[in-house]
Amino acid sequence: MKTILWATLSANGNYAQSSPENPPKKEALDDFAKHAKAAGNFIVGRRTFESMQGNNGGGGGPFGALDIVVVSRVAGDIPGATVARSPQEALDYLQQKGYQHALIGAGAELHNAFLGQGLVDELIFNVAPVLEGKGYNLLIDKENYRYKNVELLNVMPLGSGVVQMHYAVSR
Ligand SMILES: NC(=O)c1ccc[n+]([C@@H]2O[C@H](COP(=O)([O-])OP(=O)(O)OC[C@H]3O[C@@H](n4cnc5c(N)ncnc54)[C@H](OP(=O)(O)O)[C@@H]3O)[C@@H](O)[C@H]2O)c1
């Protein structure tokens, strides 16, 4: 099973946070929905999942038909989703269900856990035309300066100034 980490970045390379002042671009949201539908699933951090539920009024919204895995160390059962205690447990669950791809859909803390544990095969970064002040970063190592080369597979404009970069990560 191939793991694909999907994220929207700001033009200055931060991990974009959505807020009333900086709502996500429709092009980026549509792109996430496209990839989630193609994978049949997505993995999400507990905090991001809760904000998605708030935005959908608590229902399944456009993702109701998908296998949603919420990663949390403490959450109990969540209706409409499967709870995994770690990134690896989330992948094991999707792997045993026979999926070809696992889409890792956010947020910053969970993305960094997947990156730090070397569990990512591909990256899809949508760069939004916005500069951010204080914010989150995506990191492969929180303690040390370290670099890892990635292979650029594709670059594609999505409209409204959003540019998608698709990379392969060697494990
Ligand atoms: N740029 C983008 O593409 C994008 C997409 C979506 C969201 N966002 C932004 O991301 C932000 C939310 O991200 P966040 O970092 O606050 O939260 P998050 O990553 O969505 O969720 C964090 C929670 O996930 C669980 N978790 C994380 N790592 C774990 C691990 N290694 N093992 C077990 N559980 C783990 C923990 O849940 P428990 O506390 O329950 O144990 C943790 O509190 C928001 O600002 C949102 O706007 C950005």
PDB file of C-alpha atoms and ligand atoms in Angstrom:
ATOM      1  CA  MET A   1       0.000   0.000   0.000  1.00  0.00           C
ATOM      2  CA  LYS A   2       1.295   3.413  -0.986  1.00  0.00           C
ATOM      3  CA  THR A   3       0.942   6.272   1.534  1.00  0.00           C
ATOM      4  CA  ILE A   4       0.285   9.766   0.194  1.00  0.00           C
ATOM      5  CA  LEU A   5       0.592  12.799   2.441  1.00  0.00           C
ATOM      6  CA  TRP A   6      -1.611  15.664   1.231  1.00  0.00           C
ATOM      7  CA  ALA A   7      -1.193  19.228   2.527  1.00  0.00           C
ATOM      8  CA  THR A   8      -1.820  22.833   1.620  1.00  0.00           C
ATOM      9  CA  LEU A   9       1.171  25.121   2.139  1.00  0.00           C
ATOM     10  CA  SER A  10       1.383  28.892   2.154  1.00  0.00           C
ATOM     11  CA  ALA A  11       3.551  30.590  -0.491  1.00  0.00           C
ATOM     12  CA  ASN A  12       6.265  31.139   2.158  1.00  0.00           C
ATOM     13  CA  GLY A  13       6.419  27.415   2.852  1.00  0.00           C
ATOM     14  CA  ASN A  14       4.431  27.220   6.085  1.00  0.00           C
ATOM     15  CA  TYR A  15       1.742  24.647   6.738  1.00  0.00           C
ATOM     16  CA  ALA A  16      -1.438  26.605   5.993  1.00  0.00           C
ATOM     17  CA  GLN A  17      -3.967  26.850   8.804  1.00  0.00           C
ATOM     18  CA  SER A  18      -7.581  27.526   7.981  1.00  0.00           C
ATOM     19  CA  SER A  19      -9.371  30.276   9.820  1.00  0.00           C
ATOM     20  CA  PRO A  20     -12.163  32.734   9.063  1.00  0.00           C
ATOM     21  CA  GLU A  21      -9.456  35.175   7.807  1.00  0.00           C
ATOM     22  CA  ASN A  22      -7.772  32.480   5.698  1.00  0.00           C
ATOM     23  CA  PRO A  23     -10.431  29.995   4.553  1.00  0.00           C
ATOM     24  CA  PRO A  24      -9.161  27.093   2.439  1.00  0.00           C
ATOM     25  CA  LYS A  25      -9.302  27.684  -1.317  1.00  0.00           C
ATOM     26  CA  LYS A  26     -12.080  25.778  -3.068  1.00  0.00           C
ATOM     27  CA  GLU A  27      -9.528  24.387  -5.536  1.00  0.00           C
ATOM     28  CA  ALA A  28      -7.529  22.855  -2.675  1.00  0.00           C
ATOM     29  CA  LEU A  29     -10.622  21.399  -0.982  1.00  0.00           C
ATOM     30  CA  ASP A  30     -11.868  19.934  -4.272  1.00  0.00           C
ATOM     31  CA  ASP A  31      -8.430  18.417  -4.835  1.00  0.00           C
ATOM     32  CA  PHE A  32      -8.483  16.792  -1.386  1.00  0.00           C
ATOM     33  CA  ALA A  33     -11.942  15.368  -2.101  1.00  0.00           C
ATOM     34  CA  LYS A  34     -10.696  14.016  -5.446  1.00  0.00           C
ATOM     35  CA  HIS A  35      -7.733  12.229  -3.871  1.00  0.00           C
ATOM     36  CA  ALA A  36      -9.761  10.938  -0.931  1.00  0.00           C
ATOM     37  CA  LYS A  37     -12.384   9.528  -3.286  1.00  0.00           C
ATOM     38  CA  ALA A  38      -9.697   7.871  -5.434  1.00  0.00           C
ATOM     39  CA  ALA A  39      -8.087   6.299  -2.349  1.00  0.00           C
ATOM     40  CA  GLY A  40     -11.446   5.409  -0.749  1.00  0.00           C
ATOM     41  CA  ASN A  41     -10.119   6.583   2.602  1.00  0.00           C
ATOM     42  CA  PHE A  42      -8.238   9.205   4.541  1.00  0.00           C
ATOM     43  CA  ILE A  43      -6.341   9.396   7.805  1.00  0.00           C
ATOM     44  CA  VAL A  44      -6.793  12.496   9.933  1.00  0.00           C
ATOM     45  CA  GLY A  45      -5.644  13.852  13.298  1.00  0.00           C
ATOM     46  CA  ARG A  46      -8.235  14.057  16.043  1.00  0.00           C
ATOM     47  CA  ARG A  47      -8.176  17.888  16.172  1.00  0.00           C
ATOM     48  CA  THR A  48      -8.613  18.314  12.419  1.00  0.00           C
ATOM     49  CA  PHE A  49     -11.401  15.723  12.406  1.00  0.00           C
ATOM     50  CA  GLU A  50     -13.268  17.629  15.099  1.00  0.00           C
ATOM     51  CA  SER A  51     -13.048  20.859  13.103  1.00  0.00           C
ATOM     52  CA  MET A  52     -14.254  19.014   9.972  1.00  0.00           C
ATOM     53  CA  GLN A  53     -17.230  17.706  11.916  1.00  0.00           C
ATOM     54  CA  GLY A  54     -18.001  21.227  13.096  1.00  0.00           C
ATOM     55  CA  ASN A  55     -17.956  22.491   9.513  1.00  0.00           C
ATOM     56  CA  ASN A  56     -20.235  19.647   8.364  1.00  0.00           C
ATOM     57  CA  GLY A  57     -22.702  20.121  11.201  1.00  0.00           C
ATOM     58  CA  GLY A  58     -21.640  16.743  12.630  1.00  0.00           C
ATOM     59  CA  GLY A  59     -22.734  14.643   9.637  1.00  0.00           C
ATOM     60  CA  GLY A  60     -20.597  12.637   7.257  1.00  0.00           C
ATOM     61  CA  GLY A  61     -20.655  15.470   4.700  1.00  0.00           C
ATOM     62  CA  PRO A  62     -18.986  14.794   1.351  1.00  0.00           C
ATOM     63  CA  PHE A  63     -16.777  12.128   2.966  1.00  0.00           C
ATOM     64  CA  GLY A  64     -19.546   9.986   4.458  1.00  0.00           C
ATOM     65  CA  ALA A  65     -18.899   7.087   2.047  1.00  0.00           C
ATOM     66  CA  LEU A  66     -15.158   6.935   2.736  1.00  0.00           C
ATOM     67  CA  ASP A  67     -13.184   4.930   5.271  1.00  0.00           C
ATOM     68  CA  ILE A  68     -12.074   7.657   7.717  1.00  0.00           C
ATOM     69  CA  VAL A  69      -9.360   6.827  10.252  1.00  0.00           C
ATOM     70  CA  VAL A  70      -8.941   9.277  13.146  1.00  0.00           C
ATOM     71  CA  VAL A  71      -5.598   9.027  14.937  1.00  0.00           C
ATOM     72  CA  SER A  72      -5.821   9.712  18.670  1.00  0.00           C
ATOM     73  CA  ARG A  73      -4.114   8.442  21.788  1.00  0.00           C
ATOM     74  CA  VAL A  74      -7.220   8.941  23.915  1.00  0.00           C
ATOM     75  CA  ALA A  75     -10.456   9.235  21.886  1.00  0.00           C
ATOM     76  CA  GLY A  76     -13.181   6.642  22.400  1.00  0.00           C
ATOM     77  CA  ASP A  77     -15.413   5.333  19.612  1.00  0.00           C
ATOM     78  CA  ILE A  78     -16.268   7.912  16.943  1.00  0.00           C
ATOM     79  CA  PRO A  79     -19.412   7.255  14.873  1.00  0.00           C
ATOM     80  CA  GLY A  80     -18.594   7.026  11.167  1.00  0.00           C
ATOM     81  CA  ALA A  81     -14.840   6.670  11.718  1.00  0.00           C
ATOM     82  CA  THR A  82     -12.274   4.178  12.955  1.00  0.00           C
ATOM     83  CA  VAL A  83      -9.954   5.285  15.759  1.00  0.00           C
ATOM     84  CA  ALA A  84      -6.262   4.291  15.528  1.00  0.00           C
ATOM     85  CA  ARG A  85      -3.786   4.846  18.363  1.00  0.00           C
ATOM     86  CA  SER A  86      -0.758   5.575  16.145  1.00  0.00           C
ATOM     87  CA  PRO A  87       0.181   6.345  12.522  1.00  0.00           C
ATOM     88  CA  GLN A  88       1.308   2.738  12.009  1.00  0.00           C
ATOM     89  CA  GLU A  89      -1.950   1.377  13.422  1.00  0.00           C
ATOM     90  CA  ALA A  90      -3.906   3.576  10.986  1.00  0.00           C
ATOM     91  CA  LEU A  91      -1.891   2.183   8.063  1.00  0.00           C
ATOM     92  CA  ASP A  92      -2.238  -1.393   9.296  1.00  0.00           C
ATOM     93  CA  TYR A  93      -6.022  -0.995   9.432  1.00  0.00           C
ATOM     94  CA  LEU A  94      -6.235   0.294   5.836  1.00  0.00           C
ATOM     95  CA  GLN A  95      -3.716  -2.271   4.602  1.00  0.00           C
ATOM     96  CA  GLN A  96      -5.708  -5.179   5.993  1.00  0.00           C
ATOM     97  CA  LYS A  97      -8.837  -3.763   4.314  1.00  0.00           C
ATOM     98  CA  GLY A  98      -7.043  -4.108   0.969  1.00  0.00           C
ATOM     99  CA  TYR A  99      -6.601  -0.460  -0.042  1.00  0.00           C
ATOM    100  CA  GLN A 100      -3.930   0.331  -2.655  1.00  0.00           C
ATOM    101  CA  HIS A 101      -3.432   3.865  -1.307  1.00  0.00           C
ATOM    102  CA  ALA A 102      -3.750   5.550   2.079  1.00  0.00           C
ATOM    103  CA  LEU A 103      -4.323   9.319   1.997  1.00  0.00           C
ATOM    104  CA  ILE A 104      -2.924  11.183   5.001  1.00  0.00           C
ATOM    105  CA  GLY A 105      -5.087  14.265   5.262  1.00  0.00           C
ATOM    106  CA  ALA A 106      -3.840  16.392   8.216  1.00  0.00           C
ATOM    107  CA  GLY A 107      -3.173  18.249  10.483  1.00  0.00           C
ATOM    108  CA  ALA A 108       0.307  19.445  11.289  1.00  0.00           C
ATOM    109  CA  GLU A 109       1.054  17.296  14.335  1.00  0.00           C
ATOM    110  CA  LEU A 110      -0.107  14.099  12.680  1.00  0.00           C
ATOM    111  CA  HIS A 111       1.618  14.888   9.377  1.00  0.00           C
ATOM    112  CA  ASN A 112       4.865  15.418  11.264  1.00  0.00           C
ATOM    113  CA  ALA A 113       4.417  12.089  13.065  1.00  0.00           C
ATOM    114  CA  PHE A 114       4.084  10.270   9.717  1.00  0.00           C
ATOM    115  CA  LEU A 115       7.060  12.149   8.256  1.00  0.00           C
ATOM    116  CA  GLY A 116       9.218  11.644  11.343  1.00  0.00           C
ATOM    117  CA  GLN A 117       8.511   7.912  11.367  1.00  0.00           C
ATOM    118  CA  GLY A 118       9.379   7.569   7.660  1.00  0.00           C
ATOM    119  CA  LEU A 119       5.911   6.293   6.718  1.00  0.00           C
ATOM    120  CA  VAL A 120       5.303   8.463   3.622  1.00  0.00           C
ATOM    121  CA  ASP A 121       5.787   7.349  -0.022  1.00  0.00           C
ATOM    122  CA  GLU A 122       4.458  10.421  -1.842  1.00  0.00           C
ATOM    123  CA  LEU A 123       3.755  14.062  -1.051  1.00  0.00           C
ATOM    124  CA  ILE A 124       1.071  16.240  -2.609  1.00  0.00           C
ATOM    125  CA  PHE A 125       1.628  19.883  -1.694  1.00  0.00           C
ATOM    126  CA  ASN A 126      -0.811  22.514  -2.886  1.00  0.00           C
ATOM    127  CA  VAL A 127       0.812  25.915  -2.531  1.00  0.00           C
ATOM    128  CA  ALA A 128      -1.791  28.632  -1.923  1.00  0.00           C
ATOM    129  CA  PRO A 129      -1.105  32.248  -2.936  1.00  0.00           C
ATOM    130  CA  VAL A 130      -0.928  33.582   0.604  1.00  0.00           C
ATOM    131  CA  LEU A 131       1.905  34.564   2.950  1.00  0.00           C
ATOM    132  CA  GLU A 132       1.558  33.515   6.564  1.00  0.00           C
ATOM    133  CA  GLY A 133       3.005  34.907   9.767  1.00  0.00           C
ATOM    134  CA  LYS A 134       3.559  32.633  12.747  1.00  0.00           C
ATOM    135  CA  GLY A 135       2.521  29.133  11.802  1.00  0.00           C
ATOM    136  CA  TYR A 136       3.116  25.423  11.613  1.00  0.00           C
ATOM    137  CA  ASN A 137       5.877  23.707   9.630  1.00  0.00           C
ATOM    138  CA  LEU A 138       6.142  20.236   8.170  1.00  0.00           C
ATOM    139  CA  LEU A 139       9.306  18.583   9.490  1.00  0.00           C
ATOM    140  CA  ILE A 140      11.048  15.254   9.037  1.00  0.00           C
ATOM    141  CA  ASP A 141      12.992  15.786  12.252  1.00  0.00           C
ATOM    142  CA  LYS A 142      12.072  18.140  15.106  1.00  0.00           C
ATOM    143  CA  GLU A 143      15.433  17.863  16.901  1.00  0.00           C
ATOM    144  CA  ASN A 144      18.122  18.000  14.182  1.00  0.00           C
ATOM    145  CA  TYR A 145      18.893  19.793  10.954  1.00  0.00           C
ATOM    146  CA  ARG A 146      18.474  17.075   8.362  1.00  0.00           C
ATOM    147  CA  TYR A 147      17.596  16.933   4.690  1.00  0.00           C
ATOM    148  CA  LYS A 148      16.029  14.271   2.530  1.00  0.00           C
ATOM    149  CA  ASN A 149      15.931  14.583  -1.237  1.00  0.00           C
ATOM    150  CA  VAL A 150      12.589  13.937  -2.894  1.00  0.00           C
ATOM    151  CA  GLU A 151      11.792  13.354  -6.557  1.00  0.00           C
ATOM    152  CA  LEU A 152       9.507  15.814  -8.314  1.00  0.00           C
ATOM    153  CA  LEU A 153       6.865  13.788 -10.206  1.00  0.00           C
ATOM    154  CA  ASN A 154       4.562  16.553 -11.418  1.00  0.00           C
ATOM    155  CA  VAL A 155       3.679  20.248 -11.155  1.00  0.00           C
ATOM    156  CA  MET A 156       0.191  21.427 -12.002  1.00  0.00           C
ATOM    157  CA  PRO A 157      -1.765  24.658 -11.570  1.00  0.00           C
ATOM    158  CA  LEU A 158      -5.152  24.031  -9.938  1.00  0.00           C
ATOM    159  CA  GLY A 159      -6.624  27.494 -10.576  1.00  0.00           C
ATOM    160  CA  SER A 160      -6.990  30.676  -8.477  1.00  0.00           C
ATOM    161  CA  GLY A 161      -3.206  30.751  -8.040  1.00  0.00           C
ATOM    162  CA  VAL A 162      -2.944  27.348  -6.302  1.00  0.00           C
ATOM    163  CA  VAL A 163      -0.045  25.227  -7.622  1.00  0.00           C
ATOM    164  CA  GLN A 164       0.273  21.514  -6.946  1.00  0.00           C
ATOM    165  CA  MET A 165       3.629  19.794  -6.513  1.00  0.00           C
ATOM    166  CA  HIS A 166       3.741  16.028  -6.404  1.00  0.00           C
ATOM    167  CA  TYR A 167       6.863  14.311  -5.007  1.00  0.00           C
ATOM    168  CA  ALA A 168       8.040  10.756  -4.443  1.00  0.00           C
ATOM    169  CA  VAL A 169       9.881  10.023  -1.178  1.00  0.00           C
ATOM    170  CA  SER A 170      12.323   7.134  -1.075  1.00  0.00           C
ATOM    171  CA  ARG A 171      12.100   5.097   2.130  1.00  0.00           C
TER     172      ARG A 171
HETATM  173  N1  LIG B   1      -2.561  22.747   5.500  1.00  0.00           N
HETATM  174  C1  LIG B   1      -3.359  21.709   5.447  1.00  0.00           C
HETATM  175  O1  LIG B   1      -3.345  20.914   4.482  1.00  0.00           O
HETATM  176  C2  LIG B   1      -4.303  21.469   6.580  1.00  0.00           C
HETATM  177  C3  LIG B   1      -5.250  20.468   6.502  1.00  0.00           C
HETATM  178  C4  LIG B   1      -6.066  20.250   7.597  1.00  0.00           C
HETATM  179  C5  LIG B   1      -5.915  20.996   8.752  1.00  0.00           C
HETATM  180  N2  LIG B   1      -4.981  21.976   8.769  1.00  0.00           N
HETATM  181  C6  LIG B   1      -4.740  22.780   9.966  1.00  0.00           C
HETATM  182  O2  LIG B   1      -4.060  21.962  10.917  1.00  0.00           O
HETATM  183  C7  LIG B   1      -4.376  22.454  12.217  1.00  0.00           C
HETATM  184  C8  LIG B   1      -4.745  21.250  13.059  1.00  0.00           C
HETATM  185  O3  LIG B   1      -3.582  20.452  13.219  1.00  0.00           O
HETATM  186  P1  LIG B   1      -3.057  20.069  14.661  1.00  0.00           P
HETATM  187  O4  LIG B   1      -1.607  19.823  14.551  1.00  0.00           O
HETATM  188  O5  LIG B   1      -3.543  21.093  15.647  1.00  0.00           O
HETATM  189  O6  LIG B   1      -3.875  18.749  15.004  1.00  0.00           O
HETATM  190  P2  LIG B   1      -4.041  17.326  14.256  1.00  0.00           P
HETATM  191  O7  LIG B   1      -2.719  16.849  13.742  1.00  0.00           O
HETATM  192  O8  LIG B   1      -5.204  17.363  13.340  1.00  0.00           O
HETATM  193  O9  LIG B   1      -4.471  16.427  15.500  1.00  0.00           O
HETATM  194  C9  LIG B   1      -3.597  16.306  16.579  1.00  0.00           C
HETATM  195  C10 LIG B   1      -4.062  15.129  17.395  1.00  0.00           C
HETATM  196  O10 LIG B   1      -3.859  13.908  16.655  1.00  0.00           O
HETATM  197  C11 LIG B   1      -3.454  12.875  17.526  1.00  0.00           C
HETATM  198  N3  LIG B   1      -2.083  12.497  17.194  1.00  0.00           N
HETATM  199  C12 LIG B   1      -1.123  13.248  16.559  1.00  0.00           C
HETATM  200  N4  LIG B   1       0.014  12.540  16.453  1.00  0.00           N
HETATM  201  C13 LIG B   1      -0.230  11.335  17.016  1.00  0.00           C
HETATM  202  C14 LIG B   1       0.547  10.158  17.219  1.00  0.00           C
HETATM  203  N5  LIG B   1       1.844  10.104  16.812  1.00  0.00           N
HETATM  204  N6  LIG B   1      -0.019   9.089  17.824  1.00  0.00           N
HETATM  205  C15 LIG B   1      -1.300   9.138  18.244  1.00  0.00           C
HETATM  206  N7  LIG B   1      -2.107  10.229  18.090  1.00  0.00           N
HETATM  207  C16 LIG B   1      -1.554  11.312  17.482  1.00  0.00           C
HETATM  208  C17 LIG B   1      -3.547  13.452  18.938  1.00  0.00           C
HETATM  209  O11 LIG B   1      -4.899  13.248  19.322  1.00  0.00           O
HETATM  210  P3  LIG B   1      -5.350  13.103  20.894  1.00  0.00           P
HETATM  211  O12 LIG B   1      -5.062  14.436  21.526  1.00  0.00           O
HETATM  212  O13 LIG B   1      -6.818  12.790  20.804  1.00  0.00           O
HETATM  213  O14 LIG B   1      -4.532  11.984  21.464  1.00  0.00           O
HETATM  214  C18 LIG B   1      -3.288  14.936  18.688  1.00  0.00           C
HETATM  215  O15 LIG B   1      -3.798  15.786  19.709  1.00  0.00           O
HETATM  216  C19 LIG B   1      -5.481  23.451  12.066  1.00  0.00           C
HETATM  217  O16 LIG B   1      -4.906  24.748  12.176  1.00  0.00           O
HETATM  218  C20 LIG B   1      -5.988  23.231  10.646  1.00  0.00           C
HETATM  219  O17 LIG B   1      -6.456  24.424  10.078  1.00  0.00           O
HETATM  220  C21 LIG B   1      -4.182  22.231   7.715  1.00  0.00           C
END
